[in-house]
Amino acid sequence: MGLGDKISNKAQEVAGKVKESVGGATDNEKLQADGAAEQAAAKAKQAGEHVKDAAKDVFDK
């Protein structure tokens, strides 16, 4: 996983957490759901990148 991808995915995850928190504080269920979905998408991207990294490590050996 490239550094740019790591930063981008982490930024998306943090933005999702902020949205979810703001939604909870303002009783905005849609904002909470959007934040949770954004976090899930970021985590899925991170997992996919980890799989690619692991496969690359196997083939490099």
PDB file of N, CA and C in Angstrom, residues 4-47:
ATOM      1  N   GLY A   4       0.419   7.409   0.032  1.00  0.00           N
ATOM      2  CA  GLY A   4      -0.720   8.249  -0.341  1.00  0.00           C
ATOM      3  C   GLY A   4      -2.040   7.546  -0.113  1.00  0.00           C
ATOM      4  N   ASP A   5      -2.089   6.245  -0.434  1.00  0.00           N
ATOM      5  CA  ASP A   5      -3.311   5.459  -0.206  1.00  0.00           C
ATOM      6  C   ASP A   5      -3.613   5.338   1.281  1.00  0.00           C
ATOM      7  N   LYS A   6      -2.570   5.115   2.069  1.00  0.00           N
ATOM      8  CA  LYS A   6      -2.766   4.985   3.520  1.00  0.00           C
ATOM      9  C   LYS A   6      -3.332   6.277   4.099  1.00  0.00           C
ATOM     10  N   ILE A   7      -2.764   7.394   3.679  1.00  0.00           N
ATOM     11  CA  ILE A   7      -3.224   8.691   4.184  1.00  0.00           C
ATOM     12  C   ILE A   7      -4.659   8.951   3.742  1.00  0.00           C
ATOM     13  N   SER A   8      -4.945   8.675   2.481  1.00  0.00           N
ATOM     14  CA  SER A   8      -6.291   8.903   1.951  1.00  0.00           C
ATOM     15  C   SER A   8      -7.331   8.051   2.667  1.00  0.00           C
ATOM     16  N   ASN A   9      -7.021   6.777   2.859  1.00  0.00           N
ATOM     17  CA  ASN A   9      -7.961   5.880   3.534  1.00  0.00           C
ATOM     18  C   ASN A   9      -8.171   6.281   4.990  1.00  0.00           C
ATOM     19  N   LYS A  10      -7.095   6.669   5.659  1.00  0.00           N
ATOM     20  CA  LYS A  10      -7.218   7.076   7.060  1.00  0.00           C
ATOM     21  C   LYS A  10      -8.020   8.367   7.164  1.00  0.00           C
ATOM     22  N   ALA A  11      -7.789   9.290   6.225  1.00  0.00           N
ATOM     23  CA  ALA A  11      -8.544  10.548   6.220  1.00  0.00           C
ATOM     24  C   ALA A  11     -10.033  10.281   6.017  1.00  0.00           C
ATOM     25  N   GLN A  12     -10.352   9.341   5.129  1.00  0.00           N
ATOM     26  CA  GLN A  12     -11.755   8.989   4.904  1.00  0.00           C
ATOM     27  C   GLN A  12     -12.357   8.374   6.160  1.00  0.00           C
ATOM     28  N   GLU A  13     -11.594   7.547   6.836  1.00  0.00           N
ATOM     29  CA  GLU A  13     -12.091   6.915   8.064  1.00  0.00           C
ATOM     30  C   GLU A  13     -12.342   7.975   9.145  1.00  0.00           C
ATOM     31  N   VAL A  14     -11.415   8.902   9.303  1.00  0.00           N
ATOM     32  CA  VAL A  14     -11.560   9.963  10.306  1.00  0.00           C
ATOM     33  C   VAL A  14     -12.751  10.851   9.964  1.00  0.00           C
ATOM     34  N   ALA A  15     -12.904  11.190   8.691  1.00  0.00           N
ATOM     35  CA  ALA A  15     -14.043  12.017   8.277  1.00  0.00           C
ATOM     36  C   ALA A  15     -15.359  11.310   8.595  1.00  0.00           C
ATOM     37  N   GLY A  16     -15.399  10.001   8.401  1.00  0.00           N
ATOM     38  CA  GLY A  16     -16.590   9.226   8.738  1.00  0.00           C
ATOM     39  C   GLY A  16     -16.878   9.255  10.225  1.00  0.00           C
ATOM     40  N   LYS A  17     -15.833   9.164  11.036  1.00  0.00           N
ATOM     41  CA  LYS A  17     -16.015   9.216  12.494  1.00  0.00           C
ATOM     42  C   LYS A  17     -16.566  10.573  12.914  1.00  0.00           C
ATOM     43  N   VAL A  18     -16.038  11.634  12.295  1.00  0.00           N
ATOM     44  CA  VAL A  18     -16.516  12.982  12.616  1.00  0.00           C
ATOM     45  C   VAL A  18     -17.987  13.113  12.237  1.00  0.00           C
ATOM     46  N   LYS A  19     -18.337  12.661  11.030  1.00  0.00           N
ATOM     47  CA  LYS A  19     -19.740  12.738  10.587  1.00  0.00           C
ATOM     48  C   LYS A  19     -20.651  11.976  11.539  1.00  0.00           C
ATOM     49  N   GLU A  20     -20.219  10.777  11.904  1.00  0.00           N
ATOM     50  CA  GLU A  20     -21.034   9.956  12.792  1.00  0.00           C
ATOM     51  C   GLU A  20     -21.205  10.636  14.151  1.00  0.00           C
ATOM     52  N   SER A  21     -20.137  11.218  14.673  1.00  0.00           N
ATOM     53  CA  SER A  21     -20.205  11.898  15.969  1.00  0.00           C
ATOM     54  C   SER A  21     -21.104  13.131  15.919  1.00  0.00           C
ATOM     55  N   VAL A  22     -20.943  13.928  14.872  1.00  0.00           N
ATOM     56  CA  VAL A  22     -21.779  15.121  14.718  1.00  0.00           C
ATOM     57  C   VAL A  22     -23.242  14.712  14.556  1.00  0.00           C
ATOM     58  N   GLY A  23     -23.479  13.670  13.802  1.00  0.00           N
ATOM     59  CA  GLY A  23     -24.841  13.172  13.629  1.00  0.00           C
ATOM     60  C   GLY A  23     -25.449  12.731  14.943  1.00  0.00           C
ATOM     61  N   GLY A  24     -24.642  12.087  15.783  1.00  0.00           N
ATOM     62  CA  GLY A  24     -25.124  11.663  17.092  1.00  0.00           C
ATOM     63  C   GLY A  24     -25.415  12.844  17.999  1.00  0.00           C
ATOM     64  N   ALA A  25     -24.554  13.847  17.930  1.00  0.00           N
ATOM     65  CA  ALA A  25     -24.736  15.021  18.787  1.00  0.00           C
ATOM     66  C   ALA A  25     -25.942  15.858  18.374  1.00  0.00           C
ATOM     67  N   THR A  26     -26.285  15.808  17.096  1.00  0.00           N
ATOM     68  CA  THR A  26     -27.395  16.621  16.593  1.00  0.00           C
ATOM     69  C   THR A  26     -28.652  15.794  16.321  1.00  0.00           C
ATOM     70  N   ASP A  27     -28.629  14.539  16.717  1.00  0.00           N
ATOM     71  CA  ASP A  27     -29.742  13.613  16.463  1.00  0.00           C
ATOM     72  C   ASP A  27     -30.093  13.517  14.978  1.00  0.00           C
ATOM     73  N   ASN A  28     -29.070  13.566  14.132  1.00  0.00           N
ATOM     74  CA  ASN A  28     -29.257  13.452  12.693  1.00  0.00           C
ATOM     75  C   ASN A  28     -28.873  12.030  12.288  1.00  0.00           C
ATOM     76  N   GLU A  29     -29.881  11.175  12.136  1.00  0.00           N
ATOM     77  CA  GLU A  29     -29.632   9.765  11.847  1.00  0.00           C
ATOM     78  C   GLU A  29     -28.980   9.559  10.485  1.00  0.00           C
ATOM     79  N   LYS A  30     -29.340  10.382   9.511  1.00  0.00           N
ATOM     80  CA  LYS A  30     -28.755  10.246   8.176  1.00  0.00           C
ATOM     81  C   LYS A  30     -27.262  10.536   8.219  1.00  0.00           C
ATOM     82  N   LEU A  31     -26.867  11.571   8.930  1.00  0.00           N
ATOM     83  CA  LEU A  31     -25.452  11.915   9.045  1.00  0.00           C
ATOM     84  C   LEU A  31     -24.689  10.812   9.778  1.00  0.00           C
ATOM     85  N   GLN A  32     -25.310  10.249  10.795  1.00  0.00           N
ATOM     86  CA  GLN A  32     -24.694   9.127  11.514  1.00  0.00           C
ATOM     87  C   GLN A  32     -24.481   7.949  10.566  1.00  0.00           C
ATOM     88  N   ALA A  33     -25.501   7.621   9.797  1.00  0.00           N
ATOM     89  CA  ALA A  33     -25.412   6.492   8.867  1.00  0.00           C
ATOM     90  C   ALA A  33     -24.380   6.757   7.777  1.00  0.00           C
ATOM     91  N   ASP A  34     -24.351   7.989   7.262  1.00  0.00           N
ATOM     92  CA  ASP A  34     -23.360   8.335   6.244  1.00  0.00           C
ATOM     93  C   ASP A  34     -21.941   8.189   6.803  1.00  0.00           C
ATOM     94  N   GLY A  35     -21.752   8.626   8.031  1.00  0.00           N
ATOM     95  CA  GLY A  35     -20.445   8.513   8.670  1.00  0.00           C
ATOM     96  C   GLY A  35     -20.026   7.070   8.861  1.00  0.00           C
ATOM     97  N   ALA A  36     -20.961   6.246   9.309  1.00  0.00           N
ATOM     98  CA  ALA A  36     -20.661   4.827   9.504  1.00  0.00           C
ATOM     99  C   ALA A  36     -20.327   4.159   8.172  1.00  0.00           C
ATOM    100  N   ALA A  37     -21.073   4.513   7.129  1.00  0.00           N
ATOM    101  CA  ALA A  37     -20.817   3.941   5.805  1.00  0.00           C
ATOM    102  C   ALA A  37     -19.448   4.375   5.285  1.00  0.00           C
ATOM    103  N   GLU A  38     -19.100   5.625   5.511  1.00  0.00           N
ATOM    104  CA  GLU A  38     -17.801   6.127   5.066  1.00  0.00           C
ATOM    105  C   GLU A  38     -16.656   5.406   5.784  1.00  0.00           C
ATOM    106  N   GLN A  39     -16.838   5.156   7.063  1.00  0.00           N
ATOM    107  CA  GLN A  39     -15.830   4.412   7.822  1.00  0.00           C
ATOM    108  C   GLN A  39     -15.692   2.986   7.294  1.00  0.00           C
ATOM    109  N   ALA A  40     -16.816   2.356   7.013  1.00  0.00           N
ATOM    110  CA  ALA A  40     -16.792   0.982   6.509  1.00  0.00           C
ATOM    111  C   ALA A  40     -16.090   0.913   5.155  1.00  0.00           C
ATOM    112  N   ALA A  41     -16.361   1.881   4.296  1.00  0.00           N
ATOM    113  CA  ALA A  41     -15.720   1.906   2.985  1.00  0.00           C
ATOM    114  C   ALA A  41     -14.209   2.071   3.129  1.00  0.00           C
ATOM    115  N   ALA A  42     -13.788   2.941   4.016  1.00  0.00           N
ATOM    116  CA  ALA A  42     -12.356   3.164   4.231  1.00  0.00           C
ATOM    117  C   ALA A  42     -11.688   1.899   4.770  1.00  0.00           C
ATOM    118  N   LYS A  43     -12.356   1.244   5.702  1.00  0.00           N
ATOM    119  CA  LYS A  43     -11.789   0.021   6.276  1.00  0.00           C
ATOM    120  C   LYS A  43     -11.711  -1.099   5.238  1.00  0.00           C
ATOM    121  N   ALA A  44     -12.688  -1.164   4.342  1.00  0.00           N
ATOM    122  CA  ALA A  44     -12.665  -2.168   3.274  1.00  0.00           C
ATOM    123  C   ALA A  44     -11.496  -1.903   2.327  1.00  0.00           C
ATOM    124  N   LYS A  45     -11.266  -0.639   2.010  1.00  0.00           N
ATOM    125  CA  LYS A  45     -10.130  -0.289   1.150  1.00  0.00           C
ATOM    126  C   LYS A  45      -8.817  -0.669   1.831  1.00  0.00           C
ATOM    127  N   GLN A  46      -8.730  -0.391   3.131  1.00  0.00           N
ATOM    128  CA  GLN A  46      -7.515  -0.720   3.869  1.00  0.00           C
ATOM    129  C   GLN A  46      -7.285  -2.226   3.877  1.00  0.00           C
ATOM    130  N   ALA A  47      -8.337  -2.993   4.052  1.00  0.00           N
ATOM    131  CA  ALA A  47      -8.215  -4.452   4.064  1.00  0.00           C
ATOM    132  C   ALA A  47      -7.746  -4.955   2.700  1.00  0.00           C
TER     133      ALA A  47
END
